[in-house]
mmCIF file of C-alpha atoms and ligand atoms in Angstrom:
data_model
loop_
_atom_site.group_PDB
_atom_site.id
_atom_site.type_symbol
_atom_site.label_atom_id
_atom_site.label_comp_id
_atom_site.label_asym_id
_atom_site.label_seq_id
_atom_site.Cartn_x
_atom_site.Cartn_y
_atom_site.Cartn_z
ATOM 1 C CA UNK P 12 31.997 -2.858 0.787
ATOM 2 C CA UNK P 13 33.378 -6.789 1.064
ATOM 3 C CA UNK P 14 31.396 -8.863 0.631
ATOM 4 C CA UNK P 15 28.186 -6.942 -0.948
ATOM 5 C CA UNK P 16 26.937 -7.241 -4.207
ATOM 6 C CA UNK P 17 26.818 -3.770 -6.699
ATOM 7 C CA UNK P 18 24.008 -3.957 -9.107
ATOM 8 C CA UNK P 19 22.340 -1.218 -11.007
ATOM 9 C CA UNK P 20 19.316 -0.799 -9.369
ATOM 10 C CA UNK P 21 18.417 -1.973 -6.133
ATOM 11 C CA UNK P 22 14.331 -2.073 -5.073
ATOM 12 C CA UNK P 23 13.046 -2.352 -1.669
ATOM 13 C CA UNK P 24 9.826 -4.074 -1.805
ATOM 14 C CA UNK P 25 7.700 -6.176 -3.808
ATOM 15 C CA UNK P 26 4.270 -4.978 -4.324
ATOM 16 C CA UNK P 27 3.239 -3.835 -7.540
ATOM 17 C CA UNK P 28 5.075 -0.903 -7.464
ATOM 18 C CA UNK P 29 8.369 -2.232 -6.760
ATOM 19 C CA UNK P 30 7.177 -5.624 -9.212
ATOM 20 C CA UNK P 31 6.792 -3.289 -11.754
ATOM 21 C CA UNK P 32 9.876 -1.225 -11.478
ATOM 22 C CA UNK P 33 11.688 -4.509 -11.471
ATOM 23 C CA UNK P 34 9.800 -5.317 -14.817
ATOM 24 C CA UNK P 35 10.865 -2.102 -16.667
ATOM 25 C CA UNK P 36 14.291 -2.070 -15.551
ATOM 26 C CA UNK P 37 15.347 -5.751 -16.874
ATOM 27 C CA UNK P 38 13.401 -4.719 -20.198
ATOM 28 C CA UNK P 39 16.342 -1.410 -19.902
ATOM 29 C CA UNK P 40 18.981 -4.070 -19.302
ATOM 30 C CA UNK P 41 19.514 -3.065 -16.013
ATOM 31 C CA UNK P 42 20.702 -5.736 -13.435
ATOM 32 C CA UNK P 43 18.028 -5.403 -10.404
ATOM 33 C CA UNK P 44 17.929 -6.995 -7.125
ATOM 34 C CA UNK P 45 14.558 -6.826 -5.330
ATOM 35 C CA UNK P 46 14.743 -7.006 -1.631
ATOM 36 C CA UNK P 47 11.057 -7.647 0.125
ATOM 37 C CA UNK P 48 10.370 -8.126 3.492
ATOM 38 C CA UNK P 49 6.946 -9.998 1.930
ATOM 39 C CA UNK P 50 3.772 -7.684 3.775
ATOM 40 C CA UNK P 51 2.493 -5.870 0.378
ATOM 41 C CA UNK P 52 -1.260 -4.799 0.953
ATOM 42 C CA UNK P 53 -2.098 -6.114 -2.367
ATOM 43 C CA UNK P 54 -1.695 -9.722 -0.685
ATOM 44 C CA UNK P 55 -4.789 -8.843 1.356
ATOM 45 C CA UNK P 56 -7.112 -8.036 -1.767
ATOM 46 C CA UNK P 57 -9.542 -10.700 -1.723
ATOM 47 C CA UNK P 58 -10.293 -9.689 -5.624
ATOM 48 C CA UNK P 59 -9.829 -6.515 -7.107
ATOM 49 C CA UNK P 60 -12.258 -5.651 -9.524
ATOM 50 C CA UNK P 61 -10.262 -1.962 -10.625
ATOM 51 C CA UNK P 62 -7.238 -3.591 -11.913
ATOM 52 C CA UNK P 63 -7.023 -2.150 -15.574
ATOM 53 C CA UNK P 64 -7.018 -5.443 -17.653
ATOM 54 C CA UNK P 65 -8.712 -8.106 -15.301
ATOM 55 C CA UNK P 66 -12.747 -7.357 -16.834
ATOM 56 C CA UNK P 67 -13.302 -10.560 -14.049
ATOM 57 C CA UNK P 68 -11.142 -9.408 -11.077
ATOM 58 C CA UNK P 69 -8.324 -10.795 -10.074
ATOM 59 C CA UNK P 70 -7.245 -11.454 -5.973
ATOM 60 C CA UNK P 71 -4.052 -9.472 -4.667
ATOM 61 C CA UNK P 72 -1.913 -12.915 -4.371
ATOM 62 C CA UNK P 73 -2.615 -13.901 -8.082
ATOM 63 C CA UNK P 74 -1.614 -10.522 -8.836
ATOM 64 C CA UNK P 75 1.774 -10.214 -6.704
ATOM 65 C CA UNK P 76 2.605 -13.569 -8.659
ATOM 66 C CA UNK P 77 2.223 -12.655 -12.184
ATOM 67 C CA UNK P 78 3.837 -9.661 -11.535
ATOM 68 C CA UNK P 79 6.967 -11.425 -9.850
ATOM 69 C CA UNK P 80 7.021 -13.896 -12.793
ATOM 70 C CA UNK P 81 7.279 -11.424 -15.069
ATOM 71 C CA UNK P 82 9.895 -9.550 -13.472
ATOM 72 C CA UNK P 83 11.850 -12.583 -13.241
ATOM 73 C CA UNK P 84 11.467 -13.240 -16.935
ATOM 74 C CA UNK P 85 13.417 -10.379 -17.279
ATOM 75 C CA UNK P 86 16.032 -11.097 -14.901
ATOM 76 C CA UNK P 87 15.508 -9.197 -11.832
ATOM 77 C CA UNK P 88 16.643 -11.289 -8.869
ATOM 78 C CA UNK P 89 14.836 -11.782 -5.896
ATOM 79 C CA UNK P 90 15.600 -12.114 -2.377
ATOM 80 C CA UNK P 91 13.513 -12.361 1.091
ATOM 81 C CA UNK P 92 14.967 -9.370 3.293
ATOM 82 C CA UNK P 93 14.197 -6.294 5.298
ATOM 83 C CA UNK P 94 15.783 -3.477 4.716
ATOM 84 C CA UNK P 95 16.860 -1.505 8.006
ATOM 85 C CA UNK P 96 19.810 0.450 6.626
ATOM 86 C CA UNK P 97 20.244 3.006 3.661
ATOM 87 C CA UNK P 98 23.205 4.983 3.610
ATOM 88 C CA UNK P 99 24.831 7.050 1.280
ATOM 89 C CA UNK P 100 28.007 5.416 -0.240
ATOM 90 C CA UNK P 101 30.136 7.884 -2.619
ATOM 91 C CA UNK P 102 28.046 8.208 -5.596
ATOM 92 C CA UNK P 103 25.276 5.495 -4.267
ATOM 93 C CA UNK P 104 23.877 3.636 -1.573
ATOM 94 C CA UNK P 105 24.619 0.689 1.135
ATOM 95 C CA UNK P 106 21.976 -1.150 1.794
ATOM 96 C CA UNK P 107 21.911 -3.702 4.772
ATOM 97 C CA UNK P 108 19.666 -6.188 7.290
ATOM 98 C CA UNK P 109 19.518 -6.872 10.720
ATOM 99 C CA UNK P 110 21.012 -10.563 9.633
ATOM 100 C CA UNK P 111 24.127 -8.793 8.327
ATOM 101 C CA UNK P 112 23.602 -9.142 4.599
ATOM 102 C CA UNK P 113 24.552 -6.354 2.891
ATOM 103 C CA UNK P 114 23.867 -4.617 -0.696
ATOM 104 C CA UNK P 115 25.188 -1.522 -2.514
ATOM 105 C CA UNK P 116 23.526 -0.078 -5.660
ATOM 106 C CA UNK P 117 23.768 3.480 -7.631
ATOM 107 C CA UNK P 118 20.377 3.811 -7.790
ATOM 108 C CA UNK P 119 17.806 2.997 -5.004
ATOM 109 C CA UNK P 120 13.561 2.932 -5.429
ATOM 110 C CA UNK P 121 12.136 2.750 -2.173
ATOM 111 C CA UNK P 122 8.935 1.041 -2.434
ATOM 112 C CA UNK P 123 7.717 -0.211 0.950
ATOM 113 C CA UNK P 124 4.014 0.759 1.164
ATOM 114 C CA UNK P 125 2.427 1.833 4.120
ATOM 115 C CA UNK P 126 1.346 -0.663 6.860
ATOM 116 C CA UNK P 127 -2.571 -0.554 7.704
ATOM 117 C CA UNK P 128 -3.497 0.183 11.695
ATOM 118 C CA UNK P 129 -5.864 -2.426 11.688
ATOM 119 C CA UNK P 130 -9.011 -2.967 14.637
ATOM 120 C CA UNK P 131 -8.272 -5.303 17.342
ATOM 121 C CA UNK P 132 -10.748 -7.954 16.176
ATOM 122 C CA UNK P 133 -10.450 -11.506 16.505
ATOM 123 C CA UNK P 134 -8.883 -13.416 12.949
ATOM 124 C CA UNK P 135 -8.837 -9.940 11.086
ATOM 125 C CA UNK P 136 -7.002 -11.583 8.232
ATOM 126 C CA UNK P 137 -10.043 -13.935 7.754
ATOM 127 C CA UNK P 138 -12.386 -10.764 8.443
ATOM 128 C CA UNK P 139 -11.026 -9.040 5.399
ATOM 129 C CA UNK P 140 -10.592 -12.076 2.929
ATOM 130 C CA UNK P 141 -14.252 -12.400 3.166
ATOM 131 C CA UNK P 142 -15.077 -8.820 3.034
ATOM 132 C CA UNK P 143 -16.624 -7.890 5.844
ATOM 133 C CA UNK P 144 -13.626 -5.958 6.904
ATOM 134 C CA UNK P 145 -12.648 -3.708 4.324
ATOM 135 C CA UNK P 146 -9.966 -1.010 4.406
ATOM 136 C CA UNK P 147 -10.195 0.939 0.853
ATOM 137 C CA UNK P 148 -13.565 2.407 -0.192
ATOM 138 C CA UNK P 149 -11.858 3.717 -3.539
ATOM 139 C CA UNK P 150 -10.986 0.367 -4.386
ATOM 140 C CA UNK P 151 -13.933 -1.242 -3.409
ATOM 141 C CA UNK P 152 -16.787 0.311 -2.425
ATOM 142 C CA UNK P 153 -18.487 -0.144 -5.625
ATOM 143 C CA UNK P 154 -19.026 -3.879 -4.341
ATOM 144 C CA UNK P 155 -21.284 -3.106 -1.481
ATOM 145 C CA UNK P 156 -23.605 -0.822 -3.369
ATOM 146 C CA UNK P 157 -26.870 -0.507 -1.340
ATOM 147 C CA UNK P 158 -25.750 -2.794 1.553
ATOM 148 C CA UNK P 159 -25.446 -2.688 5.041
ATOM 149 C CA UNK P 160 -21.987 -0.020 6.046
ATOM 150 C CA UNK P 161 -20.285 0.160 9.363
ATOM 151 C CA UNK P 162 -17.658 2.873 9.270
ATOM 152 C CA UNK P 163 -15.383 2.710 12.269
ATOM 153 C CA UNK P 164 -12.481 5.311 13.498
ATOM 154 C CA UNK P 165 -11.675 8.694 14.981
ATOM 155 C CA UNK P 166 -14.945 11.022 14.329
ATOM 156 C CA UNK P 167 -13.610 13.625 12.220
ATOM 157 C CA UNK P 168 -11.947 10.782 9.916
ATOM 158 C CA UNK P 169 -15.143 8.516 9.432
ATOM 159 C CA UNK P 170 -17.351 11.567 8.627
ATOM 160 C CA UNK P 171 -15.282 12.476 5.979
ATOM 161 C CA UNK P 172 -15.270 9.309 4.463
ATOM 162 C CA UNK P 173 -19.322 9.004 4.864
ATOM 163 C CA UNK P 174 -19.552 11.381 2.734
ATOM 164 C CA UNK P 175 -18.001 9.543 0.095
ATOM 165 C CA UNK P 176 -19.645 5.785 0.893
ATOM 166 C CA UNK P 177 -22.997 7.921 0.886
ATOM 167 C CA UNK P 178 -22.608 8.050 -2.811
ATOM 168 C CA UNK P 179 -23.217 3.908 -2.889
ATOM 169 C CA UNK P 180 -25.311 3.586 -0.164
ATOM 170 C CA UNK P 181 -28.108 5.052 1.946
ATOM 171 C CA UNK P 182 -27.437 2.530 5.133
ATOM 172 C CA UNK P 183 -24.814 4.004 6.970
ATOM 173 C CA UNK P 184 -23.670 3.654 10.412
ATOM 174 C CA UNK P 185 -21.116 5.538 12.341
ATOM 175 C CA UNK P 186 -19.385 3.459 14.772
ATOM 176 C CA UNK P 187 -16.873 6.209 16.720
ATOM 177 C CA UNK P 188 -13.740 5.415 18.581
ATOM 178 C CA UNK P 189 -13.575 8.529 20.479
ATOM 179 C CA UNK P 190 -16.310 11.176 20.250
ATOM 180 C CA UNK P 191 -20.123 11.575 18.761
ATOM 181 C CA UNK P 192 -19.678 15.339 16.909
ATOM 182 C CA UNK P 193 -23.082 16.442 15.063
ATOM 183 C CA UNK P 194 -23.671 16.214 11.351
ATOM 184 C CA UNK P 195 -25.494 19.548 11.046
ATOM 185 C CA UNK P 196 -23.760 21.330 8.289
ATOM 186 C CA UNK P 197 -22.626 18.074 6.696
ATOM 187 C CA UNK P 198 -24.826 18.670 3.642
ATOM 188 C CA UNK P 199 -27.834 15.933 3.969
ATOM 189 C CA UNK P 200 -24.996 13.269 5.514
ATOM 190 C CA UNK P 201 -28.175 10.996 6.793
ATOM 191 C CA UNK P 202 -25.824 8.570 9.045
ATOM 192 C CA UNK P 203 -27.280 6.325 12.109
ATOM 193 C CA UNK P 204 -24.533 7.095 14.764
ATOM 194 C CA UNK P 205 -24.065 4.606 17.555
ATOM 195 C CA UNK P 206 -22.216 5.791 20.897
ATOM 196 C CA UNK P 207 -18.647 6.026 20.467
ATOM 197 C CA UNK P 208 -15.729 3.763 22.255
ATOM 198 C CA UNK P 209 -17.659 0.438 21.227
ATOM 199 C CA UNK P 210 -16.016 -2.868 20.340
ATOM 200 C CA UNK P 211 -15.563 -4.121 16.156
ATOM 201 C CA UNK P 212 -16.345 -8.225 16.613
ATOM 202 C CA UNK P 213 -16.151 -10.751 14.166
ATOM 203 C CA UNK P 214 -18.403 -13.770 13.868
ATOM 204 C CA UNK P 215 -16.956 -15.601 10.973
ATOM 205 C CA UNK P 216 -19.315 -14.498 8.744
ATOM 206 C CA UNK P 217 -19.882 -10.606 9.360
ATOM 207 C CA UNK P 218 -18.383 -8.000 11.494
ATOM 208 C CA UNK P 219 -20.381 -6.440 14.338
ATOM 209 C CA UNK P 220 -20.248 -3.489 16.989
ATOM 210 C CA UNK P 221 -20.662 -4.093 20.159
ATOM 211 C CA UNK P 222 -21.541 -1.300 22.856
ATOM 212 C CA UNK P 223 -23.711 -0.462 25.752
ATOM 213 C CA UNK P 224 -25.119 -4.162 25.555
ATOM 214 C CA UNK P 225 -25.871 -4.150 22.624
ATOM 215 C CA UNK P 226 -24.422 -5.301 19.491
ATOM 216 C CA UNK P 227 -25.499 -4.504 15.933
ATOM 217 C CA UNK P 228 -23.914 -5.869 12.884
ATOM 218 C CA UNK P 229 -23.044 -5.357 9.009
ATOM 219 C CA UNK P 230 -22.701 -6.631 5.849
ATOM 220 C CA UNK P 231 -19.173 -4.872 6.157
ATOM 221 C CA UNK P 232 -17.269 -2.475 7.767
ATOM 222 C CA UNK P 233 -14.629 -0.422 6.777
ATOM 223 C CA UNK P 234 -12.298 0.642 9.302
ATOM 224 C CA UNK P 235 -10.198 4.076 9.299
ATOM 225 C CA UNK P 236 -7.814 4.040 12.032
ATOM 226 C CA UNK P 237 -4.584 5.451 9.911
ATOM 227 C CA UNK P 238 -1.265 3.600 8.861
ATOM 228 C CA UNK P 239 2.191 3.504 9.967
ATOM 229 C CA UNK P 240 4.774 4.408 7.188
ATOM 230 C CA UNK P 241 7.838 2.935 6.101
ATOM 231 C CA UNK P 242 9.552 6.643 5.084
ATOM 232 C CA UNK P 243 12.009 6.057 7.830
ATOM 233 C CA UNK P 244 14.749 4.527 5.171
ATOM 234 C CA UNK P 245 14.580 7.727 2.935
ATOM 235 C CA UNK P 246 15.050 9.565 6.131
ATOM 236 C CA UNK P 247 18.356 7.534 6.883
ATOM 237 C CA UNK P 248 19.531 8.222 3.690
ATOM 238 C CA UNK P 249 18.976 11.705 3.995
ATOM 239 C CA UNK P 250 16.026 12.935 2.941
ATOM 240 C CA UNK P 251 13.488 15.689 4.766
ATOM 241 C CA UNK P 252 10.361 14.882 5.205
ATOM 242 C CA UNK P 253 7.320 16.448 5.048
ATOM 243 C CA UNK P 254 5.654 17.472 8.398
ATOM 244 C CA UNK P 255 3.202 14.589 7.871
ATOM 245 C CA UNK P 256 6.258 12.000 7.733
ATOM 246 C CA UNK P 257 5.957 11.697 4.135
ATOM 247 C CA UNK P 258 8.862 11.362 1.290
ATOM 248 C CA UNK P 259 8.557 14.692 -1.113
ATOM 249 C CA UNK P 260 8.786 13.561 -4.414
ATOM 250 C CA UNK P 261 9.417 15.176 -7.666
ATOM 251 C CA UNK P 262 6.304 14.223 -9.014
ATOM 252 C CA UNK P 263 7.544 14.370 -13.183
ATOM 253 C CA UNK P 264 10.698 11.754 -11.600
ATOM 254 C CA UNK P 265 9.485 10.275 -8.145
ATOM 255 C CA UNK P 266 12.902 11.509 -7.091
ATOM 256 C CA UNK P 267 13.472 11.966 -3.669
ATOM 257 C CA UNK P 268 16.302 15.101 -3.603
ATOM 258 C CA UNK P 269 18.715 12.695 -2.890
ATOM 259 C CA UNK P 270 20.604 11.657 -5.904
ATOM 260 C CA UNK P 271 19.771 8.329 -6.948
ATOM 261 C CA UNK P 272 17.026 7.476 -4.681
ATOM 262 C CA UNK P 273 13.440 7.385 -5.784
ATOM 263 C CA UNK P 274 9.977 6.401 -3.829
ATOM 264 C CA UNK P 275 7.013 4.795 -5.427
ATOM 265 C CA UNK P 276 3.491 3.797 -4.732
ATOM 266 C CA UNK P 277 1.935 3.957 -1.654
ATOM 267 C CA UNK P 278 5.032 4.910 0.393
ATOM 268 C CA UNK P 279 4.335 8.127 -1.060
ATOM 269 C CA UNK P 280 1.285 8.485 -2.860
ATOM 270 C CA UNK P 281 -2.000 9.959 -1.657
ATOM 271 C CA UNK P 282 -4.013 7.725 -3.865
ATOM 272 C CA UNK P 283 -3.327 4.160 -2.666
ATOM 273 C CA UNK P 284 -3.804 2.318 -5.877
ATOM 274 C CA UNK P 285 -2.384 -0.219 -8.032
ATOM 275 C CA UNK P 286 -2.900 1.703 -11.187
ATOM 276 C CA UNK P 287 -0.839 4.716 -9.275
ATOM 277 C CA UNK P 288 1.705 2.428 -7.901
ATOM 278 C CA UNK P 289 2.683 0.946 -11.411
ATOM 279 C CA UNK P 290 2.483 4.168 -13.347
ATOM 280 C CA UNK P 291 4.994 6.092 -10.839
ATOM 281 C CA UNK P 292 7.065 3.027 -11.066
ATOM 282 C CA UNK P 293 7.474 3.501 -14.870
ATOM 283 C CA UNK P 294 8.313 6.759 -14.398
ATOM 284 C CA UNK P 295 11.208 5.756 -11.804
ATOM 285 C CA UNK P 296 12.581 3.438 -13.849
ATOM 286 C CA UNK P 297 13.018 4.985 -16.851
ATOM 287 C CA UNK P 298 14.139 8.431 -14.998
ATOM 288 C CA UNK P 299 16.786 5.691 -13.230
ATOM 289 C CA UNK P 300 17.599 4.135 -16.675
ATOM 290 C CA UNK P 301 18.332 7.783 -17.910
ATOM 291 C CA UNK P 302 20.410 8.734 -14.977
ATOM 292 C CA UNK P 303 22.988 5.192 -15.053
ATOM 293 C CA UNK P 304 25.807 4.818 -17.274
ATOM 294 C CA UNK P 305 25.147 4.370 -20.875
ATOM 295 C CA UNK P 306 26.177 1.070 -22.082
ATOM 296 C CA UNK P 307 26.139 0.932 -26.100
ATOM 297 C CA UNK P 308 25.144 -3.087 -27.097
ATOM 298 C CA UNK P 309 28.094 -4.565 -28.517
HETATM 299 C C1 FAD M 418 -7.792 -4.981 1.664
HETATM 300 C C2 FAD M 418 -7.190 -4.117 0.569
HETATM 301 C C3 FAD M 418 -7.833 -4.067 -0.658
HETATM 302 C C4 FAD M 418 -7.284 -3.285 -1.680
HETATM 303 N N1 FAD M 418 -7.914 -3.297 -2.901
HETATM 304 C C5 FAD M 418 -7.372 -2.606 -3.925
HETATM 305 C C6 FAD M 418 -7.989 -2.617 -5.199
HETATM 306 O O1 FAD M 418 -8.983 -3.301 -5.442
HETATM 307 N N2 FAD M 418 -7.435 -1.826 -6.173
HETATM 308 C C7 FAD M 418 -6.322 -1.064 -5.943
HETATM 309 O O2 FAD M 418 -5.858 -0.370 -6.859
HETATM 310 N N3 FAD M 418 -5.711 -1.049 -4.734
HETATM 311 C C8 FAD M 418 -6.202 -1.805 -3.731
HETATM 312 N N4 FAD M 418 -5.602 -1.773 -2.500
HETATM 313 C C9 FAD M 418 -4.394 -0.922 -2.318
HETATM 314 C C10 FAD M 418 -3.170 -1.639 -2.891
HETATM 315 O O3 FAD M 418 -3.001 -2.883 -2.268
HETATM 316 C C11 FAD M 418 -1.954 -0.771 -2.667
HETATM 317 O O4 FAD M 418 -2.160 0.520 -3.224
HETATM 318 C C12 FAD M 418 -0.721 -1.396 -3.319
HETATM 319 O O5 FAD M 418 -0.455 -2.670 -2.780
HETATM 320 C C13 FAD M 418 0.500 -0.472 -3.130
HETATM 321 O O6 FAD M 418 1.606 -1.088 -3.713
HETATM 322 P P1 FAD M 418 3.083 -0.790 -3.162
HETATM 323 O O7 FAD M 418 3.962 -1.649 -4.014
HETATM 324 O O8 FAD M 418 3.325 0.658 -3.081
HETATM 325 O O9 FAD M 418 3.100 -1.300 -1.649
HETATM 326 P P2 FAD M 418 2.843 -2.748 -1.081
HETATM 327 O O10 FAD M 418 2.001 -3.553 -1.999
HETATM 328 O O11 FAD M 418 2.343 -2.594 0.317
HETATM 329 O O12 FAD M 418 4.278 -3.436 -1.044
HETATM 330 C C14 FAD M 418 5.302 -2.933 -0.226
HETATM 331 C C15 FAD M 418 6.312 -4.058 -0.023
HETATM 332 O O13 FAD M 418 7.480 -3.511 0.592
HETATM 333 C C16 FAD M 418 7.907 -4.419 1.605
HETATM 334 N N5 FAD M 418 8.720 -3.695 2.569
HETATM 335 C C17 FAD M 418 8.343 -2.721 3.428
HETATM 336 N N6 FAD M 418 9.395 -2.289 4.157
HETATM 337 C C18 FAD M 418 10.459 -3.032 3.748
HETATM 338 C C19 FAD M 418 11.828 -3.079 4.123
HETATM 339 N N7 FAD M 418 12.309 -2.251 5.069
HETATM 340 N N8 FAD M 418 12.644 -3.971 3.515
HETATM 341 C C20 FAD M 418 12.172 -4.802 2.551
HETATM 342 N N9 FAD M 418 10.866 -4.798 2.148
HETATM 343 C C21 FAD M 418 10.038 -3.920 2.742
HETATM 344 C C22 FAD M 418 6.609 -4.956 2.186
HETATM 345 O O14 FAD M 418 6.823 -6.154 2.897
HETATM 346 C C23 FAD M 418 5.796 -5.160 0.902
HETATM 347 O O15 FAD M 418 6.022 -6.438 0.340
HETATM 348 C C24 FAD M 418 -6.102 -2.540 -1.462
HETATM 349 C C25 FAD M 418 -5.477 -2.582 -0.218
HETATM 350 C C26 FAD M 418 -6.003 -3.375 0.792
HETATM 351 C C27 FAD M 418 -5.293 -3.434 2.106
#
């Protein structure tokens, strides 16, 4: 296509999982182009304290950073885009923006993350940088051992996940959006339950639930109204997917079925971690690495 430029690899998105695919491929000698549209979750980690290597934590920005340094180091080129077209294109892909800009690249890794439905509460950015919104209880949860828990969504959803916070503390409160449902046969699940259909506040400080008058509040709250996913590109370029709306993935490749195209991290994984997002990124890379031409060094 005029105008377009052909590298090997082209990545949609710049969290870790794309950060690190970037990283492995310019240690292959692959030319990579990174095209983010700048939302990664990891930006919202106030400090993450699961990060293999960081024994003191280390906060999602400082993390996005070092990991887009040292993809640079190795050559992968950057540029501030989002993606809204992925075609097919002979043997590869075309890749374009709303602006007009467009890209074309044998290989494609799709890793655009998932974007969080978050509560309608006043300065929810500031609510979760202090932690008293929090939105992952596997990456966190461990941090509000024995405190005060609000846990706020769609019955069935926030019993579920009760059952897991109940393992770190024994002050739990069930703050419904739709429907109170009973915890008999829920296996010693000692919740307070307040009436459902309330409103999440924030003070500043701490979040709160306010309903029938009164208002009760937390030392945090973690919220589980769902996420919106970005599969629709792998769609586009031709892949089924699941009833659910996920990308199926080979998970030995973190190929899509479409020749070429891979998915990584939380775009497609069940487990939304880091450590998940980087390993299936190795695993695309190299599995993209294989699949290119080989070029002997000269
Ligand atoms: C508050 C919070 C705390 C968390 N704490 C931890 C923790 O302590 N430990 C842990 O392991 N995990 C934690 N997580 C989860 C972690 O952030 C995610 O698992 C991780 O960021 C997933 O990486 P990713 O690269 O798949 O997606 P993301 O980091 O979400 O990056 C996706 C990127 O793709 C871009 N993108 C999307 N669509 C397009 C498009 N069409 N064109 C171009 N770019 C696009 C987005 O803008 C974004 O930059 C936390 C998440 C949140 C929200």
């Amino acid at each position: 296509m005029a105008g377009s430029s052909c590298d090997d690899v082209v990545v949609v998105g710049a969290g870790p999982a794309g950060l690190t695919a970037a990283i492995y491929l310019g240690r292959l000698l692959r030319t990579v182009r990174v095209l983010d549209a700048g939302a990664s979750r990891a930006r919202w980690i106030p400090e993450s304290n699961n990060c293999p290597g960081f024994p003191q934590g280390i906060a999602g920005i400082d993390l996005l950073a070092r990991l887009r340094e040292q993809a640079t180091s190795f050559g992968a080129r950057f540029e501030s885009a989002t993606v809204t077209s992925l075609l097919r294109d002979g043997d590869g892909f075309q890749l374009a923006d709303a602006q007009g800009h467009r890209w074309r690249a044998p290989t494609v890794i799709l890793a655009t993350g998932l974007a969080d439905r978050l509560p309608d509460v006043d300065d929810v950015e500031g609510a979760i940088a202090c932690g008293a919104l929090r939105l992952c209880p596997v990456c966190d949860a461990y941090e509000v051992t024995d405190r005060n828990i609000g846990i706020h969504g769609p019955w069935a959803s926030i019993v579920s996940h009760a059952r897991f916070l109940r393992g770190y503390s024994a002050r739990l409160t069930l703050l419904p959006t739709d429907t109170v449902g009973t915890l008999d046969g829920e296996g010693g699940l000692d919740a307070r339950v307040l009436p459902a259909g309330g409103q999440l506040v924030f003070d500043g400080r701490r979040c709160g639930y306010a309903v029938d008058g009164d208002r009760d509040w937390f030392d945090t709250v973690y919220p589980f109204l769902g996420s919106r996913s970005s599969a629709r590109l792998a769609q586009q370029a031709g892949v089924t997917l699941t009833g659910t709306g996920e990308i199926p993935v080979d998970r030995s490749h973190q190929t899509t079925g479409v020749p070429g195209l891979y998915a990584i991290g939380d775009v497609v994984s069940g487990l939304n971690q880091i450590s998940v997002a980087v390993g299936q990124a190795a695993v695309a890379a190299l599995d993209a690495h294989a699949r290119l031409p080989f070029v002997p060094r000269r």
